[in-house]
């Protein structure tokens, strides 16, 4: 395959020497200098970096390259990179990017000013067999002066002429050149000191099995608090919907942890923060609901017969309006004393040394023991509740089961570092299947109900009201059918989850701790 | 992905010149383009300064689909690759008949390249053998340069009846006038007659006879590159627009 090689050139005077060496075997044709400014982007949670991809614009094209070299994988003519993938022109690039980036905003990182002099290396037919690019690159960052990177020479191969490329690479190595960081983006990223680990919404808390439980709990909560803090800015600026989503998940996990990691803190402390975090969670319920609807707009439309798909547009206009005001409420809340004080108190509490004497019964017990107890209890109760569900069960029973499942999932994630990763992974996957089914069911129930309410709010005097009502009616029908399909699948999904094989896995997980 | 074959059973009508320039034009829009030189004479390989392959032997080429992508070479232009001619193609027709489903062989060989390219141009040798049937089977459109002379007209009729006999859809064929000399009354008359009979299968742009086009033999680059403002370059650009319109229509 094509591999690009980059070499650092310690001194500009060496360039002539390099050409002279190559000219002993090939002829060289120098091309005019190319000036380019490339702007680089990634999502807040580094989705592209994590896939070794690099997204850039140069004012005429948007292109997707690889992190390991400067080769371009896909490119599309587009002067300005839109904030969201769905606004890109339809193209293979968009197709490739969309499932990775999803609904996250593309945020600018830095720009590179590149001055490139390409040299064509020709064979005896005057055919270009490899390019040798002399590159002078500087990093441009808002409010900072240009930061030059060391000069480089890049070998850009031409397909089918690998032998020639290898010969040129050999010649370069013989002149004593050292290979440089694989891509200019990678080199610049190092130089700018961007922290690519700065954010991930995944729980990643490294606990020791014999750690005091109150300390371990605090460690988990500190991790969650950090996520909450890191998302505040994006929530306030409404950069994309996932800031609020991650923010809320961290709040929910905090609440769940407070009630599930039992008897580690003083009762008064636990109760105070449980109540306060419940308030914080509630404050953004409406905004998140609306986000979900709007993100799903295309799927709603797709459920309708084609000639009706535009008739529900008034619904989305209305939801968009409601979102605007819900966003204002959330902004106000995140800046309120209620919110700020809770977080300040919480942080202060989490940074206190463990209470002495212990504040609660489990505080000093090893976390591995407490974790196993809690997980086991949740798991048993989930099985019991699930087994009671049959074809005639009320929706509410499924909703309750979902909440139990979520609690179990959070516990498994909190304590992941205490268990063998592979076994835990299998169980989490099984649980996720169950949760997906229950979650889908719940969403469809709620949507059905809310759409019904929306119909009530439409005035018949509004233009096109009848059409809109008909379309929403149609949508309710489609959602209802889907709901029953999802409901039907529950039986076998739960049976899988509660299989003896999984039970044995759970038993094994809860009996042996991870070997150190 | 679209496979576009430049084909005629008649030799020297401008197939290679069209394939080379159209493929180049396709690639300039950023579309990933491959030109396959199926002619053992290797004219299009020559224009891109790529040596034909001497060794592989058509048998190897035809057998292993993986070989296809291994033989591809980058041209001097972005997004444009070439599958150079293989000298052993001389007996391609005989070798093809040795395979089961010998008429679908080319399509099968090209299938792994579908993902990689937006356009594949086939520069075909002039004949009406099993090679031609492979080309008709594999191509989405067969582009036929027609010199407006009585002799060409007869060759075109032959080709049309061949298509009919083999039951290929009539609209697979797209013709254009090549090497047109406006001063020749015969050319103009012949064009009038053929326009009527070909109707929508005729691309509106005609490529005039221009001495500058022959210079491609010495510059070894598409004329659209060496003389982008020339009448010849304009003609090929217009032809490419016609072709795109025909493809999307
Ligand atoms: N419009 C034109 N005006 C003048 N000369 C042309 C024109 N088109 C092609 N030629 C010249 O005519 C000769 C034959 O053209 P070309 O090779 O494109 O035809 P071909 O159909 O591919 O031939 P073959 O059947 O041998 O493969 C070449 O020398 C080419 O330079
Ligand atoms: Mg030819």
Short mmCIF file of C-alpha atoms in Angstrom, two decimals, chain A residues 192-457:
data_model
loop_
_atom_site.label_atom_id
_atom_site.label_comp_id
_atom_site.label_asym_id
_atom_site.label_seq_id
_atom_site.Cartn_x
_atom_site.Cartn_y
_atom_site.Cartn_z
CA UNK A 192 0.61 22.69 20.44
CA UNK A 193 0.20 20.46 23.46
CA UNK A 194 -3.47 19.73 22.81
CA UNK A 195 -4.63 17.11 25.25
CA UNK A 196 -6.25 14.40 23.18
CA UNK A 197 -7.20 12.65 26.38
CA UNK A 198 -8.93 15.81 27.53
CA UNK A 199 -12.35 14.39 27.17
CA UNK A 200 -14.25 11.17 26.92
CA UNK A 201 -17.70 10.62 28.35
CA UNK A 202 -16.80 7.01 29.13
CA UNK A 203 -16.38 6.17 32.78
CA UNK A 204 -12.80 5.32 33.44
CA UNK A 205 -12.09 5.08 37.15
CA UNK A 206 -9.22 2.96 38.34
CA UNK A 207 -10.05 1.57 41.78
CA UNK A 208 -8.07 -0.73 44.08
CA UNK A 209 -10.00 -3.76 45.39
CA UNK A 210 -9.02 -3.10 49.00
CA UNK A 211 -9.60 0.64 48.85
CA UNK A 212 -11.95 2.08 51.52
CA UNK A 213 -15.42 2.29 50.02
CA UNK A 214 -16.01 5.94 50.92
CA UNK A 215 -12.75 6.90 49.20
CA UNK A 216 -13.56 4.81 46.14
CA UNK A 217 -17.01 6.36 45.91
CA UNK A 218 -15.51 9.82 46.09
CA UNK A 219 -13.10 8.92 43.35
CA UNK A 220 -16.02 7.91 41.10
CA UNK A 221 -17.93 11.05 41.96
CA UNK A 222 -14.91 13.25 41.28
CA UNK A 223 -14.63 11.72 37.84
CA UNK A 224 -18.31 12.45 37.19
CA UNK A 225 -18.01 15.97 38.52
CA UNK A 226 -15.17 16.57 36.11
CA UNK A 227 -17.39 15.50 33.21
CA UNK A 228 -20.16 17.79 34.45
CA UNK A 229 -17.75 20.73 34.62
CA UNK A 230 -16.23 20.06 31.21
CA UNK A 231 -19.62 20.15 29.54
CA UNK A 232 -20.99 23.30 31.16
CA UNK A 233 -19.49 25.66 28.61
CA UNK A 234 -20.86 23.70 25.67
CA UNK A 235 -24.30 23.60 27.30
CA UNK A 236 -24.29 27.37 27.82
CA UNK A 237 -23.09 28.05 24.28
CA UNK A 238 -25.34 25.36 22.81
CA UNK A 239 -22.40 24.12 20.75
CA UNK A 240 -24.14 20.83 20.08
CA UNK A 241 -26.71 18.65 21.80
CA UNK A 242 -24.18 16.17 23.20
CA UNK A 243 -22.80 18.57 25.78
CA UNK A 244 -26.16 18.56 27.49
CA UNK A 245 -26.49 14.83 26.96
CA UNK A 246 -23.13 14.00 28.56
CA UNK A 247 -23.82 16.56 31.29
CA UNK A 248 -27.11 14.88 32.11
CA UNK A 249 -25.69 11.38 32.02
CA UNK A 250 -23.02 12.43 34.51
CA UNK A 251 -25.70 13.97 36.76
CA UNK A 252 -27.81 10.83 36.50
CA UNK A 253 -24.85 8.63 37.29
CA UNK A 254 -24.06 10.79 40.28
CA UNK A 255 -27.61 10.44 41.57
CA UNK A 256 -27.61 6.74 40.92
CA UNK A 257 -24.25 6.35 42.67
CA UNK A 258 -25.50 8.29 45.69
CA UNK A 259 -28.39 5.96 46.22
CA UNK A 260 -26.68 2.76 45.15
CA UNK A 261 -23.27 2.86 46.75
CA UNK A 262 -25.04 2.59 50.05
CA UNK A 263 -23.87 3.58 53.50
CA UNK A 264 -20.56 5.12 52.59
CA UNK A 265 -21.29 8.76 53.49
CA UNK A 266 -23.19 10.29 56.39
CA UNK A 267 -26.90 9.99 55.82
CA UNK A 268 -27.43 13.77 55.90
CA UNK A 269 -24.80 14.31 53.23
CA UNK A 270 -26.21 11.64 50.95
CA UNK A 271 -29.75 12.95 51.31
CA UNK A 272 -28.77 16.58 50.72
CA UNK A 273 -26.94 15.85 47.49
CA UNK A 274 -29.49 13.33 46.25
CA UNK A 275 -32.13 16.00 46.48
CA UNK A 276 -30.00 18.72 44.95
CA UNK A 277 -28.83 16.62 42.01
CA UNK A 278 -32.41 15.58 41.36
CA UNK A 279 -33.23 19.28 40.98
CA UNK A 280 -30.31 19.75 38.60
CA UNK A 281 -31.40 16.76 36.53
CA UNK A 282 -34.98 17.96 36.26
CA UNK A 283 -33.96 21.42 35.10
CA UNK A 284 -32.93 20.13 31.68
CA UNK A 285 -35.48 17.35 31.13
CA UNK A 286 -37.53 19.36 28.69
CA UNK A 287 -34.57 20.56 26.65
CA UNK A 288 -33.23 17.03 26.25
CA UNK A 289 -36.64 15.69 25.23
CA UNK A 290 -36.87 18.34 22.55
CA UNK A 291 -33.34 17.62 21.36
CA UNK A 292 -34.23 13.99 20.92
CA UNK A 293 -37.27 14.85 18.83
CA UNK A 294 -35.37 17.26 16.65
CA UNK A 295 -32.42 14.93 16.15
CA UNK A 296 -34.90 12.27 15.11
CA UNK A 297 -36.82 14.50 12.71
CA UNK A 298 -35.73 12.51 9.67
CA UNK A 299 -36.81 9.27 11.23
CA UNK A 300 -40.22 10.71 12.04
CA UNK A 301 -40.60 11.83 8.46
CA UNK A 302 -39.48 8.46 7.17
CA UNK A 303 -42.32 6.78 9.04
CA UNK A 304 -44.88 8.70 6.98
CA UNK A 305 -46.05 8.02 3.45
CA UNK A 306 -43.92 10.17 1.17
CA UNK A 307 -46.67 12.59 0.20
CA UNK A 308 -47.28 13.38 3.87
CA UNK A 309 -43.71 13.78 5.00
CA UNK A 310 -43.82 17.58 4.77
CA UNK A 311 -47.11 17.85 6.62
CA UNK A 312 -45.48 17.37 10.00
CA UNK A 313 -43.13 20.31 9.46
CA UNK A 314 -45.30 22.53 11.69
CA UNK A 315 -44.57 20.09 14.49
CA UNK A 316 -40.85 20.64 14.15
CA UNK A 317 -41.23 24.41 13.83
CA UNK A 318 -43.19 24.36 17.06
CA UNK A 319 -40.63 22.10 18.76
CA UNK A 320 -37.80 24.35 17.62
CA UNK A 321 -39.53 27.31 19.20
CA UNK A 322 -40.08 25.42 22.39
CA UNK A 323 -36.44 24.38 22.36
CA UNK A 324 -35.31 27.99 22.20
CA UNK A 325 -37.17 28.83 25.37
CA UNK A 326 -36.15 25.58 27.08
CA UNK A 327 -32.54 26.44 26.28
CA UNK A 328 -32.94 29.85 27.92
CA UNK A 329 -34.27 28.15 31.05
CA UNK A 330 -31.33 25.76 31.18
CA UNK A 331 -28.85 28.57 30.64
CA UNK A 332 -30.39 30.53 33.45
CA UNK A 333 -30.32 27.49 35.68
CA UNK A 334 -26.67 26.62 35.02
CA UNK A 335 -25.75 30.17 36.02
CA UNK A 336 -28.01 30.19 39.07
CA UNK A 337 -26.87 30.17 42.69
CA UNK A 338 -28.75 26.92 43.29
CA UNK A 339 -26.69 25.13 40.70
CA UNK A 340 -23.37 26.79 41.45
CA UNK A 341 -23.63 26.27 45.19
CA UNK A 342 -24.50 22.61 44.86
CA UNK A 343 -21.45 21.99 42.74
CA UNK A 344 -19.15 24.00 44.98
CA UNK A 345 -20.41 22.17 48.09
CA UNK A 346 -20.12 18.85 46.31
CA UNK A 347 -16.58 19.49 45.20
CA UNK A 348 -15.58 20.60 48.69
CA UNK A 349 -17.08 17.45 50.14
CA UNK A 350 -15.37 15.19 47.59
CA UNK A 351 -12.00 16.76 48.39
CA UNK A 352 -12.31 16.24 52.15
CA UNK A 353 -10.25 13.45 53.65
CA UNK A 354 -12.32 10.43 54.77
CA UNK A 355 -14.36 11.01 57.90
CA UNK A 356 -12.84 9.66 61.08
CA UNK A 357 -14.49 7.81 62.74
CA UNK A 358 -16.28 6.35 59.69
CA UNK A 359 -19.50 8.13 58.83
CA UNK A 360 -21.45 5.04 57.76
CA UNK A 361 -21.46 1.27 57.95
CA UNK A 362 -19.77 0.57 54.60
CA UNK A 363 -17.34 3.48 54.64
CA UNK A 364 -14.27 1.54 55.71
CA UNK A 365 -15.06 -1.80 54.07
CA UNK A 366 -13.08 -2.72 50.95
CA UNK A 367 -14.77 -1.46 47.81
CA UNK A 368 -14.49 -4.80 46.00
CA UNK A 369 -16.67 -6.44 48.66
CA UNK A 370 -19.24 -3.67 48.67
CA UNK A 371 -19.31 -3.59 44.88
CA UNK A 372 -20.00 -7.31 44.65
CA UNK A 373 -22.80 -7.06 47.19
CA UNK A 374 -24.45 -4.18 45.42
CA UNK A 375 -24.14 -5.68 41.96
CA UNK A 376 -25.45 -9.00 43.13
CA UNK A 377 -28.49 -7.46 44.79
CA UNK A 378 -29.32 -5.39 41.68
CA UNK A 379 -28.86 -8.34 39.43
CA UNK A 380 -31.12 -10.61 41.50
CA UNK A 381 -33.84 -8.00 41.66
CA UNK A 382 -33.62 -7.42 37.92
CA UNK A 383 -34.05 -11.13 37.24
CA UNK A 384 -36.98 -11.35 39.63
CA UNK A 385 -38.79 -8.38 38.12
CA UNK A 386 -38.10 -9.50 34.59
CA UNK A 387 -39.45 -12.98 35.15
CA UNK A 388 -42.74 -11.54 36.36
CA UNK A 389 -43.34 -9.82 33.04
CA UNK A 390 -45.59 -11.58 30.56
CA UNK A 391 -47.72 -10.58 27.58
CA UNK A 392 -50.36 -9.00 29.84
CA UNK A 393 -48.01 -6.89 31.93
CA UNK A 394 -48.57 -3.15 32.22
CA UNK A 395 -46.20 -0.79 30.45
CA UNK A 396 -45.22 0.56 33.86
CA UNK A 397 -43.68 -2.79 34.76
CA UNK A 398 -41.36 -2.60 31.77
CA UNK A 399 -40.43 0.96 32.60
CA UNK A 400 -39.55 -0.09 36.13
CA UNK A 401 -37.43 -2.92 34.80
CA UNK A 402 -35.58 -0.49 32.59
CA UNK A 403 -34.72 1.69 35.55
CA UNK A 404 -33.40 -1.33 37.41
CA UNK A 405 -31.34 -2.32 34.42
CA UNK A 406 -29.87 1.12 34.24
CA UNK A 407 -28.90 0.97 37.90
CA UNK A 408 -27.12 -2.33 37.31
CA UNK A 409 -25.37 -0.95 34.29
CA UNK A 410 -24.12 2.08 36.19
CA UNK A 411 -22.83 -0.14 38.97
CA UNK A 412 -20.95 -2.33 36.51
CA UNK A 413 -19.44 0.75 34.93
CA UNK A 414 -18.49 2.38 38.23
CA UNK A 415 -16.66 -0.73 39.34
CA UNK A 416 -15.36 -1.91 35.98
CA UNK A 417 -11.73 -1.73 37.10
CA UNK A 418 -12.37 -4.30 39.81
CA UNK A 419 -13.44 -7.05 37.43
CA UNK A 420 -11.89 -8.94 34.53
CA UNK A 421 -12.51 -6.75 31.49
CA UNK A 422 -13.49 -9.53 29.13
CA UNK A 423 -16.20 -11.09 31.28
CA UNK A 424 -17.54 -7.71 32.21
CA UNK A 425 -17.62 -6.75 28.55
CA UNK A 426 -19.80 -9.74 27.68
CA UNK A 427 -22.23 -9.01 30.47
CA UNK A 428 -22.44 -5.33 29.63
CA UNK A 429 -23.19 -6.21 26.05
CA UNK A 430 -26.00 -8.58 27.09
CA UNK A 431 -27.38 -5.96 29.43
CA UNK A 432 -27.18 -3.34 26.71
CA UNK A 433 -29.30 -5.49 24.42
CA UNK A 434 -31.97 -5.70 27.08
CA UNK A 435 -31.70 -1.99 27.84
CA UNK A 436 -31.93 -1.04 24.18
CA UNK A 437 -35.16 -2.97 23.86
CA UNK A 438 -36.64 -1.45 27.01
CA UNK A 439 -35.38 2.01 26.10
CA UNK A 440 -36.92 1.84 22.65
CA UNK A 441 -40.20 0.72 24.15
CA UNK A 442 -40.20 3.55 26.64
CA UNK A 443 -39.33 6.16 24.01
CA UNK A 444 -42.11 4.99 21.73
CA UNK A 445 -44.63 5.05 24.61
CA UNK A 446 -43.65 8.58 25.51
CA UNK A 447 -43.65 9.79 21.92
CA UNK A 448 -47.06 8.33 21.28
CA UNK A 449 -48.45 10.12 24.30
CA UNK A 450 -46.77 13.42 23.53
CA UNK A 451 -47.90 13.45 19.93
CA UNK A 452 -51.44 12.93 21.17
CA UNK A 453 -50.99 15.99 23.36
CA UNK A 454 -49.62 17.99 20.47
CA UNK A 455 -52.76 17.32 18.45
CA UNK A 456 -54.82 18.81 21.26
CA UNK A 457 -52.75 21.99 21.09
#
